[in-house]
Amino acid sequence: MRPTEVIVDLDAIHHNLAGLRKRVGQGRRILAAVKANAYGHGLVAVAHTCVSAGVDMLGVATVEEALELRQQDIKCPILMFAPESSDSAEEIVQHRITATVCEEEVASALSQAALKFGLTAKVHLNVDSGMGRGGLGLEEASEFAEKVAGLGGLKLEGVWTHFPVADQDEQFTTDQIGLFIRCLGKIEHRVGKIPIIHAANSAAVLKYPSSYFGMVRVGIAIYGLEPFEGASKMARLAPALTLKSRIVQLKQVPSGSGVSYGRRFIAQRPSWIATVPIGYADGYSRLLSGKAEVLVHGQRVPVAGTICMDQLMLDVTDAPGVRKGDEVVLIGQQGSIRITAEELAKKMNTINYEVVCRIGPRVPRVYISSRSEKETYL
Ligand SMILES: *Cc1c(COP(=O)(O)O)cnc(C)c1O
């Protein structure tokens, strides 16, 4: 097997969840966002870890993700964030997936499916209080809620909203919380008390206790990554993911030699160039060419030249004693030095979320944990 792998420290996820639990208090629910292959960490193992750590709900983006969890015997409530087409109504109902609805057509398809199978389909409404990405308008939400509440087989379990700038704009977010509360008032006036109200993502959990309501929806922070720069000063986040590989070839090249496509790296001295079997097809972006550093022997060394589809090269001239087979850490810690997803994100002009999400299915995920999967300690 190729020596490239992702190591996921499930204890770190436990640690991060315990910290979040402490912050939001025992009386609230926690939803763990495990969409996008658990932000690249591996859907099923992370979901099991979250459930054993006592989270109350899992959040996914697609029906396929929810079905995968059900197939893997995860019985915990699963909320689908994105609105679905009515085509998947029967699957959603049969597998007891909680759908987010904001269209009548979808609500009635779910209702029909629930009546057909003699089940109750739990649904949540998404209110657009400023995200501008789907969801019900503030004015139409209460009328829609009343319609949903009147449909057979449906239980209106939750109402939620989402923050676009919880990481950066305090005024906007505070106003949004106010708008959401007003809208909730109108909804509850028409249909009675809503069991689960939720709004906060990771950034809001760190910054806005007034946004906690009955449940928080945390994603990036459970993986130990920062929802905004400086977040790890507010919470002790332990990054769970390590991306590593090994040197598979090492050669000395004379001054003037080019390395990789485009010959964008030209050795300015006799150099030692190491080849590592990971490339942009694995999710290690070509945008990092000539910018990224990796860890070898507990020392930073630069990526040399263009990152290829399946391989990249390192200039290890300044790292004495490097041998074929040595470990290369692309994200994570080696010795006392760490390369973070945030560091790579800056170099790619994107966010840490994308850095981990894009690590592809070709890279095996290996899980480490010191505790038994059954243990609950939240
Ligand atoms: C992904 C997602 C979250 C989690 O966001 P983080 O910033 O990762 O904490 C919460 N709510 C919704 C609707 C999401 O899509």
Coordinates of C-alpha atoms and ligand atoms in Angstrom, one line a residue:
M1 CA 0.0 0.0 0.0
R2 CA 1.0 3.6 -0.7
P3 CA 2.3 5.1 2.6
T4 CA 0.0 8.1 2.4
E5 CA -2.7 8.2 5.1
V6 CA -4.9 10.3 7.3
I7 CA -4.7 9.6 10.9
V8 CA -7.7 10.7 12.9
D9 CA -7.3 11.0 16.7
L10 CA -10.7 10.1 18.0
D11 CA -9.7 11.1 21.5
A12 CA -9.1 14.7 20.2
I13 CA -12.7 14.7 19.0
H14 CA -13.9 13.5 22.4
H15 CA -11.8 16.2 24.0
N16 CA -13.3 18.9 21.7
L17 CA -16.8 17.7 22.3
A18 CA -16.3 17.7 26.0
G19 CA -15.1 21.3 25.9
L20 CA -18.1 22.3 23.8
R21 CA -20.4 20.5 26.2
K22 CA -18.9 22.4 29.1
R23 CA -19.4 25.7 27.3
V24 CA -23.0 25.2 26.3
G25 CA -24.1 23.4 29.5
Q26 CA -25.8 20.1 30.2
G27 CA -29.3 21.4 29.5
R28 CA -28.8 21.8 25.8
R29 CA -28.6 19.5 22.9
I30 CA -25.5 19.3 20.7
L31 CA -25.7 18.4 17.0
A32 CA -22.4 17.3 15.5
A33 CA -22.1 18.2 11.8
V34 CA -20.6 15.2 10.0
K35 CA -21.4 16.2 6.4
A36 CA -18.7 16.0 3.7
N37 CA -17.2 12.8 5.1
A38 CA -17.1 14.4 8.5
Y39 CA -15.1 17.3 7.1
G40 CA -12.7 14.8 5.6
H41 CA -12.2 12.9 8.8
G42 CA -14.4 9.9 7.9
L43 CA -18.1 9.9 8.2
V44 CA -18.8 6.6 10.0
A45 CA -16.0 6.5 12.6
V46 CA -16.5 10.1 13.5
A47 CA -20.3 9.6 13.8
H48 CA -19.8 6.6 16.1
T49 CA -17.4 8.7 18.2
C50 CA -19.8 11.6 18.4
V51 CA -22.6 9.3 19.5
S52 CA -20.5 7.6 22.1
A53 CA -19.5 11.0 23.4
G54 CA -23.2 11.8 23.9
V55 CA -24.2 14.1 21.1
D56 CA -27.9 14.3 20.6
M57 CA -28.1 14.6 16.8
L58 CA -25.9 14.3 13.7
G59 CA -26.1 16.8 10.9
V60 CA -25.6 15.9 7.2
A61 CA -26.0 17.6 3.9
T62 CA -27.5 14.8 1.7
V63 CA -29.8 11.9 1.8
E64 CA -26.9 9.6 0.8
E65 CA -24.9 10.7 3.9
A66 CA -27.8 10.0 6.1
L67 CA -28.5 6.6 4.6
E68 CA -24.8 5.7 5.0
L69 CA -25.1 6.4 8.7
R70 CA -28.3 4.3 9.0
Q71 CA -26.6 1.4 7.1
Q72 CA -23.8 1.5 9.6
D73 CA -26.3 1.1 12.4
I74 CA -26.3 4.6 13.7
K75 CA -29.6 5.1 15.4
C76 CA -29.1 8.7 16.7
P77 CA -31.4 11.4 15.2
I78 CA -30.0 12.7 11.9
L79 CA -30.9 16.2 10.6
M80 CA -30.5 17.0 7.0
F81 CA -29.6 20.6 6.6
A82 CA -30.2 21.0 2.9
P83 CA -33.7 20.9 1.6
E84 CA -34.4 17.8 -0.5
S85 CA -36.5 17.2 -3.5
S86 CA -39.8 15.4 -2.8
D87 CA -38.4 12.4 -4.7
S88 CA -36.5 11.1 -1.7
A89 CA -39.5 11.5 0.7
E90 CA -40.1 7.8 1.2
E91 CA -36.5 7.0 1.9
I92 CA -36.2 9.9 4.3
V93 CA -39.3 8.7 6.2
Q94 CA -38.5 5.0 6.2
H95 CA -35.0 5.6 7.6
R96 CA -36.3 8.1 10.2
I97 CA -34.2 11.0 8.9
T98 CA -35.2 14.4 10.0
A99 CA -35.6 16.7 7.0
T100 CA -35.3 20.4 6.8
V101 CA -38.3 21.7 4.9
C102 CA -39.1 25.0 3.4
E103 CA -41.3 24.1 0.5
E104 CA -44.9 22.9 0.6
E105 CA -44.3 20.3 -2.1
V106 CA -41.6 18.6 0.0
A107 CA -43.7 18.9 3.2
S108 CA -46.7 17.2 1.6
A109 CA -44.5 14.5 0.0
L110 CA -43.1 13.7 3.4
S111 CA -46.6 13.7 4.9
Q112 CA -47.9 11.3 2.3
A113 CA -44.9 9.0 2.8
A114 CA -45.4 9.1 6.6
L115 CA -49.1 8.2 6.3
K116 CA -48.3 5.4 3.8
F117 CA -45.8 3.7 6.1
G118 CA -47.7 4.5 9.3
L119 CA -44.8 6.5 10.7
T120 CA -44.2 10.0 12.0
A121 CA -41.8 12.1 10.1
K122 CA -40.0 14.7 12.1
V123 CA -39.2 17.9 10.3
H124 CA -37.4 21.2 11.0
L125 CA -38.0 24.5 9.4
N126 CA -35.1 26.7 8.3
V127 CA -35.7 30.4 8.6
D128 CA -33.6 32.7 6.6
S129 CA -32.7 35.5 9.0
G130 CA -29.8 36.8 6.9
M131 CA -27.9 33.9 5.5
G132 CA -29.4 34.3 2.1
R133 CA -29.2 30.6 1.2
G134 CA -32.6 29.0 1.0
G135 CA -34.9 28.8 3.9
L136 CA -38.2 30.6 4.7
G137 CA -38.5 34.3 4.7
L138 CA -39.1 35.9 8.1
E139 CA -42.6 37.0 7.1
E140 CA -43.8 33.7 5.6
A141 CA -42.3 31.3 8.3
S142 CA -45.2 31.3 10.7
E143 CA -47.8 30.7 8.1
F144 CA -45.7 27.9 6.6
A145 CA -45.2 26.4 10.1
E146 CA -49.0 26.3 10.6
K147 CA -49.4 24.4 7.3
V148 CA -46.8 21.9 8.2
A149 CA -48.2 21.4 11.6
G150 CA -51.6 20.6 10.0
L151 CA -50.2 17.9 7.7
G152 CA -50.8 14.3 8.8
G153 CA -47.8 12.2 9.8
L154 CA -45.5 15.2 10.3
K155 CA -44.1 16.4 13.6
L156 CA -42.7 19.9 13.5
E157 CA -39.8 19.2 15.9
G158 CA -37.5 22.1 15.2
V159 CA -36.9 25.6 13.8
W160 CA -33.5 26.8 12.9
T161 CA -31.5 29.6 11.3
H162 CA -27.9 30.0 10.2
F163 CA -25.3 32.8 10.6
P164 CA -23.3 34.0 7.7
V165 CA -20.9 36.2 9.7
A166 CA -20.8 34.8 13.3
D167 CA -17.0 34.8 12.9
Q168 CA -16.7 38.5 11.9
D169 CA -19.7 40.8 12.2
E170 CA -21.0 41.3 15.7
Q171 CA -23.7 43.8 14.9
F172 CA -25.2 41.8 12.0
T173 CA -25.2 38.6 14.1
T174 CA -26.8 40.2 17.1
D175 CA -29.5 41.7 14.9
Q176 CA -30.0 38.3 13.3
I177 CA -30.6 36.7 16.7
G178 CA -33.2 39.4 17.4
L179 CA -35.0 38.8 14.1
F180 CA -35.0 35.1 14.7
I181 CA -36.4 35.5 18.1
R182 CA -39.2 37.7 16.8
C183 CA -40.0 35.2 14.1
L184 CA -40.0 32.3 16.6
G185 CA -42.5 34.2 18.7
K186 CA -44.9 34.4 15.7
I187 CA -44.4 30.7 14.9
E188 CA -45.0 29.6 18.4
H189 CA -48.0 31.8 18.6
R190 CA -49.6 29.9 15.8
V191 CA -48.4 26.3 16.4
G192 CA -47.4 26.2 20.0
K193 CA -44.0 25.5 21.6
I194 CA -41.3 24.2 19.2
P195 CA -39.3 21.5 20.9
I196 CA -35.9 22.2 19.4
I197 CA -34.7 25.6 18.4
H198 CA -31.2 26.0 17.1
A199 CA -29.0 28.6 15.4
A200 CA -25.3 28.5 16.6
N201 CA -22.5 27.1 14.5
S202 CA -19.0 26.7 16.0
A203 CA -18.2 30.4 15.7
A204 CA -21.4 31.4 17.4
V205 CA -20.8 28.8 20.2
L206 CA -17.6 30.6 21.0
K207 CA -18.9 34.1 20.6
Y208 CA -22.7 34.3 21.2
P209 CA -24.2 32.5 24.2
S210 CA -27.4 34.3 23.4
S211 CA -27.6 32.1 20.3
Y212 CA -27.5 28.7 22.0
F213 CA -31.3 28.2 22.3
G214 CA -32.1 24.5 22.8
M215 CA -29.4 23.1 20.6
V216 CA -26.1 24.1 19.0
R217 CA -24.8 22.8 15.7
V218 CA -21.1 22.3 15.8
G219 CA -18.8 21.2 13.0
I220 CA -15.3 22.6 12.6
A221 CA -14.7 22.9 16.3
I222 CA -15.3 19.2 17.0
Y223 CA -12.4 18.5 14.6
G224 CA -10.2 20.9 16.6
L225 CA -10.0 23.4 13.9
E226 CA -10.6 27.1 14.3
P227 CA -13.9 28.6 13.1
F228 CA -12.1 32.0 12.9
E229 CA -8.6 33.1 13.5
G230 CA -7.7 33.2 17.2
A231 CA -10.5 30.8 18.2
S232 CA -8.1 28.4 19.8
K233 CA -7.3 31.1 22.3
M234 CA -11.0 31.0 23.4
A235 CA -11.3 27.2 23.5
R236 CA -8.8 24.5 23.8
L237 CA -9.2 22.9 20.5
A238 CA -7.2 19.7 19.7
P239 CA -6.8 19.1 16.0
A240 CA -7.8 15.5 15.2
L241 CA -6.4 15.1 11.8
T242 CA -2.9 14.3 10.6
L243 CA -2.0 13.9 7.0
K244 CA 1.2 12.0 6.4
S245 CA 3.2 10.0 3.9
R246 CA 6.8 8.8 3.5
I247 CA 9.7 9.6 1.2
V248 CA 9.7 7.0 -1.5
Q249 CA 12.7 8.2 -3.5
L250 CA 15.7 10.4 -2.7
K251 CA 18.2 11.7 -5.2
Q252 CA 21.0 14.3 -5.5
V253 CA 20.7 16.7 -8.4
P254 CA 23.3 19.1 -9.7
S255 CA 22.8 22.9 -9.6
G256 CA 20.6 24.1 -12.4
S257 CA 18.3 21.0 -12.4
G258 CA 14.6 21.6 -12.8
V259 CA 12.1 19.8 -10.7
S260 CA 8.5 18.8 -11.8
Y261 CA 6.1 20.2 -14.4
G262 CA 6.8 23.6 -15.7
R263 CA 10.4 23.5 -14.3
R264 CA 9.2 26.1 -11.8
F265 CA 11.9 25.0 -9.3
I266 CA 15.5 25.2 -10.5
A267 CA 18.1 24.0 -8.0
Q268 CA 20.4 26.8 -7.1
R269 CA 23.0 24.5 -5.6
P270 CA 23.6 20.8 -5.6
S271 CA 20.4 19.6 -4.0
W272 CA 18.7 16.6 -2.4
I273 CA 15.2 16.1 -3.8
A274 CA 12.8 13.7 -2.2
T275 CA 9.7 12.3 -3.8
V276 CA 6.5 11.8 -1.7
P277 CA 3.5 9.9 -3.0
I278 CA 0.7 12.4 -2.5
G279 CA -0.7 14.9 -5.0
Y280 CA -3.6 17.1 -5.8
A281 CA -5.7 14.0 -6.7
D282 CA -5.5 13.2 -3.0
G283 CA -6.7 16.7 -2.1
Y284 CA -3.3 18.3 -1.5
S285 CA -3.9 21.3 -3.6
R286 CA -1.7 22.3 -6.6
L287 CA -2.2 25.9 -5.3
L288 CA 0.4 24.9 -2.6
S289 CA 3.1 24.5 -5.2
G290 CA 6.2 26.4 -4.2
K291 CA 4.5 27.7 -1.1
A292 CA 3.9 24.8 1.3
E293 CA 6.2 23.3 3.8
V294 CA 6.0 19.8 5.3
L295 CA 7.7 18.2 8.3
V296 CA 10.6 15.8 8.0
H297 CA 12.7 14.8 11.0
G298 CA 10.8 17.4 13.1
Q299 CA 12.0 20.1 10.7
R300 CA 10.2 22.2 8.1
V301 CA 11.2 21.6 4.5
P302 CA 9.8 23.2 1.4
V303 CA 7.8 21.6 -1.4
A304 CA 9.9 22.0 -4.5
G305 CA 8.2 22.8 -7.8
T306 CA 4.7 22.0 -9.0
I307 CA 2.6 19.5 -7.1
C308 CA 1.6 16.7 -9.4
M309 CA -1.5 14.6 -9.5
D310 CA -0.1 11.8 -7.4
Q311 CA 3.3 13.0 -6.2
L312 CA 5.2 16.0 -4.9
M313 CA 8.9 16.7 -4.4
L314 CA 10.7 18.2 -1.4
D315 CA 13.9 20.1 -1.2
V316 CA 15.5 18.3 1.7
T317 CA 19.0 19.7 1.2
D318 CA 18.9 21.5 4.5
A319 CA 17.6 18.6 6.4
P320 CA 20.6 16.4 7.0
G321 CA 20.3 12.7 7.4
V322 CA 17.0 12.3 5.5
R323 CA 16.6 8.8 4.2
K324 CA 14.2 6.9 1.9
G325 CA 11.2 5.7 4.0
D326 CA 11.3 8.7 6.4
E327 CA 7.9 10.0 7.6
V328 CA 6.6 13.2 6.0
V329 CA 3.9 15.2 7.9
L330 CA 1.8 17.5 5.6
I331 CA -0.8 18.4 8.2
G332 CA -0.2 17.8 11.9
Q333 CA 2.6 17.6 14.4
Q334 CA 6.0 16.0 14.2
G335 CA 8.4 16.5 17.1
S336 CA 7.6 19.9 18.5
I337 CA 6.5 21.5 15.3
R338 CA 3.0 21.6 13.8
I339 CA 1.6 22.4 10.4
T340 CA -2.0 23.4 10.7
A341 CA -4.9 23.2 8.2
E342 CA -5.1 27.0 8.9
E343 CA -1.5 27.5 7.7
L344 CA -2.3 25.7 4.4
A345 CA -5.6 27.5 4.0
K346 CA -3.8 30.9 4.1
K347 CA -1.4 29.8 1.5
M348 CA -4.3 28.6 -0.7
N349 CA -6.3 31.7 0.0
T350 CA -9.2 29.7 1.4
I351 CA -10.4 28.4 4.8
N352 CA -9.4 25.4 6.9
Y353 CA -12.7 23.8 6.2
E354 CA -11.8 23.4 2.5
V355 CA -8.3 22.1 3.3
V356 CA -9.7 19.1 5.2
C357 CA -12.8 18.5 3.2
R358 CA -10.9 18.1 0.0
I359 CA -8.7 15.2 1.2
G360 CA -10.0 12.6 -1.1
P361 CA -11.3 9.1 -0.8
R362 CA -8.1 7.6 -2.2
V363 CA -6.4 8.4 1.1
P364 CA -7.2 5.8 3.8
R365 CA -8.3 7.0 7.2
V366 CA -6.7 5.3 10.1
Y367 CA -8.3 5.8 13.5
I368 CA -6.5 6.0 16.8
S369 CA -8.2 6.0 20.2
S370 CA -7.3 5.1 23.7
R371 CA -10.8 4.7 25.0
S372 CA -13.4 2.1 24.3
E373 CA -16.0 3.2 21.7
K374 CA -18.8 2.5 24.2
E375 CA -17.7 5.0 26.8
T376 CA -19.9 8.1 27.3
Y377 CA -18.5 11.0 29.2
L378 CA -20.1 14.1 28.1
Ligands
LIG1 C1 -22.0 22.9 8.3 C2 -23.1 23.5 9.1 C3 -22.9 23.8 10.5 C4 -21.6 23.6 11.2 O1 -20.8 24.8 10.9 P1 -19.4 24.9 11.6 O2 -19.0 26.3 11.2 O3 -18.5 23.9 11.0 O4 -19.5 24.8 13.1 C5 -24.0 24.3 11.2 N1 -25.2 24.5 10.6 C6 -25.4 24.2 9.2 C7 -26.7 24.5 8.6 C8 -24.3 23.8 8.5 O5 -24.5 23.6 7.1

